[in-house]
Short mmCIF file of C-alpha atoms in Angstrom, two decimals:
data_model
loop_
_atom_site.label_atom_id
_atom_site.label_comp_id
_atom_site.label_asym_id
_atom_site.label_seq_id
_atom_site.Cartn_x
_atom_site.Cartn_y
_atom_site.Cartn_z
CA UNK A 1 48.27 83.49 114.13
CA UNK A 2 50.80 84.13 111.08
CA UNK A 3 51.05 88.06 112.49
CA UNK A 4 51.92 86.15 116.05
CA UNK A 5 54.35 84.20 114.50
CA UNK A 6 55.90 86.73 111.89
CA UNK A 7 56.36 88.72 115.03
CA UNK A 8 58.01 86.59 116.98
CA UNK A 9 60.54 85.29 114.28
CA UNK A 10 61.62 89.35 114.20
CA UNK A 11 62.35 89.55 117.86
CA UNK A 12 64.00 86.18 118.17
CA UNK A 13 65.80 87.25 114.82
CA UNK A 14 66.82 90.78 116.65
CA UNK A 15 67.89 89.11 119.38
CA UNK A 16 69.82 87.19 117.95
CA UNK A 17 71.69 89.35 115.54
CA UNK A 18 72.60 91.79 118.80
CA UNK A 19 73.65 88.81 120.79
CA UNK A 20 77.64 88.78 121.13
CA UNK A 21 79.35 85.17 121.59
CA UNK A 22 81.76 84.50 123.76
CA UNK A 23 84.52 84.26 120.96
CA UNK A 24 83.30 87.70 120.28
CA UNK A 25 83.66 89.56 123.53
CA UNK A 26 87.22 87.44 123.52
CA UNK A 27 88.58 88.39 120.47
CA UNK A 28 87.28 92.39 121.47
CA UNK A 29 88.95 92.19 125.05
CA UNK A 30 92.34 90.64 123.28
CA UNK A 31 92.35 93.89 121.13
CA UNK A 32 91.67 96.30 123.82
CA UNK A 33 92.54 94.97 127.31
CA UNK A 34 94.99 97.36 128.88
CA UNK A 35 96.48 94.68 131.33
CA UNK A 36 97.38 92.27 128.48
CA UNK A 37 98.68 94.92 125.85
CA UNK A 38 101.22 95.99 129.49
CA UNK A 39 102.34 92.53 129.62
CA UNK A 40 103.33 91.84 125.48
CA UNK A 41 104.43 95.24 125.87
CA UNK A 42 107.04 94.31 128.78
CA UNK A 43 107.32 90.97 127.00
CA UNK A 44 108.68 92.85 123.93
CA UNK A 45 110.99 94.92 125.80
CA UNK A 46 112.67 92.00 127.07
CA UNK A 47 112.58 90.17 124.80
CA UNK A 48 115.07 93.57 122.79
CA UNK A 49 117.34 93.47 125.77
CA UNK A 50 118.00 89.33 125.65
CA UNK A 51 119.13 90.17 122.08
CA UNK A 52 121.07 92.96 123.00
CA UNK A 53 122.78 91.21 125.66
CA UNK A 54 123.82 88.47 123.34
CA UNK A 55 125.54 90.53 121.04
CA UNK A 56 128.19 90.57 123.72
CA UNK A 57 129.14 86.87 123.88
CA UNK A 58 129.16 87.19 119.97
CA UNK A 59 132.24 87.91 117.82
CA UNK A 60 132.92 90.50 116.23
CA UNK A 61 133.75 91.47 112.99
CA UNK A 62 134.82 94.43 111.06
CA UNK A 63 135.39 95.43 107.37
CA UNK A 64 137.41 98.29 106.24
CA UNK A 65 138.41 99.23 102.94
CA UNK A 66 140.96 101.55 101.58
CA UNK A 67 141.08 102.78 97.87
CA UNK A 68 144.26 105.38 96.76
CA UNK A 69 146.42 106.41 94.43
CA UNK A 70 150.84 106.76 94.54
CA UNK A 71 152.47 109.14 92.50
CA UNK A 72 155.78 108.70 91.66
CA UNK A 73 157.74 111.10 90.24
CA UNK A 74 160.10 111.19 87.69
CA UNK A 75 163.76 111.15 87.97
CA UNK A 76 166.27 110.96 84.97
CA UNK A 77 166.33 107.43 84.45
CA UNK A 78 162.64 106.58 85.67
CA UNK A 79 159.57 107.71 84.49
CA UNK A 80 157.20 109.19 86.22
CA UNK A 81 154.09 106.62 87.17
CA UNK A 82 150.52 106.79 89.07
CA UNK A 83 150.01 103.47 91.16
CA UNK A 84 146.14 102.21 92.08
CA UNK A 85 146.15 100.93 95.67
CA UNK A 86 142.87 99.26 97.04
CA UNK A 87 143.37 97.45 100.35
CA UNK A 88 140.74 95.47 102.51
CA UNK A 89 140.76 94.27 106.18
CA UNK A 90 138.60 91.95 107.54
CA UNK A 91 139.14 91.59 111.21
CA UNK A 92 137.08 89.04 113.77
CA UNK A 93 137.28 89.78 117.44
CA UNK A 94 136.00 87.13 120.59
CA UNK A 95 136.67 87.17 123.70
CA UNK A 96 137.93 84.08 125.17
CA UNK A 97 136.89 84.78 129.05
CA UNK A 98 134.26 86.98 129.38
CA UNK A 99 131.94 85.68 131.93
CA UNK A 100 129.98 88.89 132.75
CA UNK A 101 128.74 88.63 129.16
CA UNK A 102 127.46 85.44 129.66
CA UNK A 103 126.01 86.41 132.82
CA UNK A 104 124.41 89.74 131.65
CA UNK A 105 123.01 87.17 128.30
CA UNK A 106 121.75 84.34 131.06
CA UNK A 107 119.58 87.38 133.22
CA UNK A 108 118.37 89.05 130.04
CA UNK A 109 117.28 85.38 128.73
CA UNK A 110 115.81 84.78 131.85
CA UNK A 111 114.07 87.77 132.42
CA UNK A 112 112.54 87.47 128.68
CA UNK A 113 110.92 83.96 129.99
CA UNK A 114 109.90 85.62 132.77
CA UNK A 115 108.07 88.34 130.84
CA UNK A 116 106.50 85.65 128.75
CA UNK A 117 105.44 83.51 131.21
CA UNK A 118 103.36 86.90 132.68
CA UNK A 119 102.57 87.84 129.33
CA UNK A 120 100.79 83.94 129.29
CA UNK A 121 99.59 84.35 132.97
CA UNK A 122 98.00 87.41 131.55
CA UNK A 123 96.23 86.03 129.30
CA UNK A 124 94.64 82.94 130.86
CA UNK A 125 93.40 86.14 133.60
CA UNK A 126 91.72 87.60 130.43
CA UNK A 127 89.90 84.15 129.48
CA UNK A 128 88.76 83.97 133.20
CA UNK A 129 87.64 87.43 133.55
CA UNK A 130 85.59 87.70 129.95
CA UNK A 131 84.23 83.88 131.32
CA UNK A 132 82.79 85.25 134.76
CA UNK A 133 81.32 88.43 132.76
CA UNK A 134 79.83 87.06 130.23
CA UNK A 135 78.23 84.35 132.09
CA UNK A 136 77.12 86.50 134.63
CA UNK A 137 75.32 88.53 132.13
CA UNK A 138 73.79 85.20 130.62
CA UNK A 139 73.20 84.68 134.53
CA UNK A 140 71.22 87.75 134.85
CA UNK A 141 69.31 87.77 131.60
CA UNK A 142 67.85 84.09 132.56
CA UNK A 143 66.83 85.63 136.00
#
């Protein structure tokens, strides 16, 4: 009776310890399910071009600097002297009526909500498929 026993607490135990979850098989699909890594990786891309677009209805600034010297030479009365010149600019550019920019910036937003709402759509199609597979399997093994 104890051998009986002893043997069945190793199989159940076996089975057990092989047996994946469902969070398991989840969190392995997530890291290698081609159809979701497509959609982040469109998601990401879009995401780059919203910014990129918005860089045009930004302003723009620029910072130059200029460092030099002025020789001056010497004439009978004046002596001859070496001047230090350092000179900045700081200079900030917007357009006032651009609308293509904001047009080009409202697709590229739009499209990057678009992307993510497929990235989501995605996802929840991940859920449902690992769901129907893994309790088909649970299905199949109870048959």
């Amino acid at each position: 009776m104890k051998k009986l026993a002893l043997a069945l607490f190793t199989i159940g135990a076996t089975v057990t310890s092989q047996a994946a979850d469902l969070k398991n098989v989840f969190e392995q699909a997530l890291a290698n399910d081609p159809q979701l890594a497509a959609e982040v990786a469109l998601a990401d891309a879009n995401g780059q071009s919203a910014g990129l677009a918005r860089q045009a209805v930004l302003p723009t600034v620029t910072l130059n600097a200029e460092v030099g010297t002025t020789s001056v030479d010497a004439y009978s009365t004046v002596p001859s002297a070496d001047f230090d010149n350092t000179t900045y600019y700081l200079q900030a550019t917007q357009p006032i009526v651009a609308p293509e920019n904001w047009y080009s910036y409202g697709a590229a937003s739009a499209a990057t909500d678009s992307a993510e709402i497929e990235r989501r759509k995605a996802e929840q199609s991940l859920v449902v498929r690992i769901s129907e597979a893994y309790f088909n399997v649970l299905r199949a093994n109870a048959t």
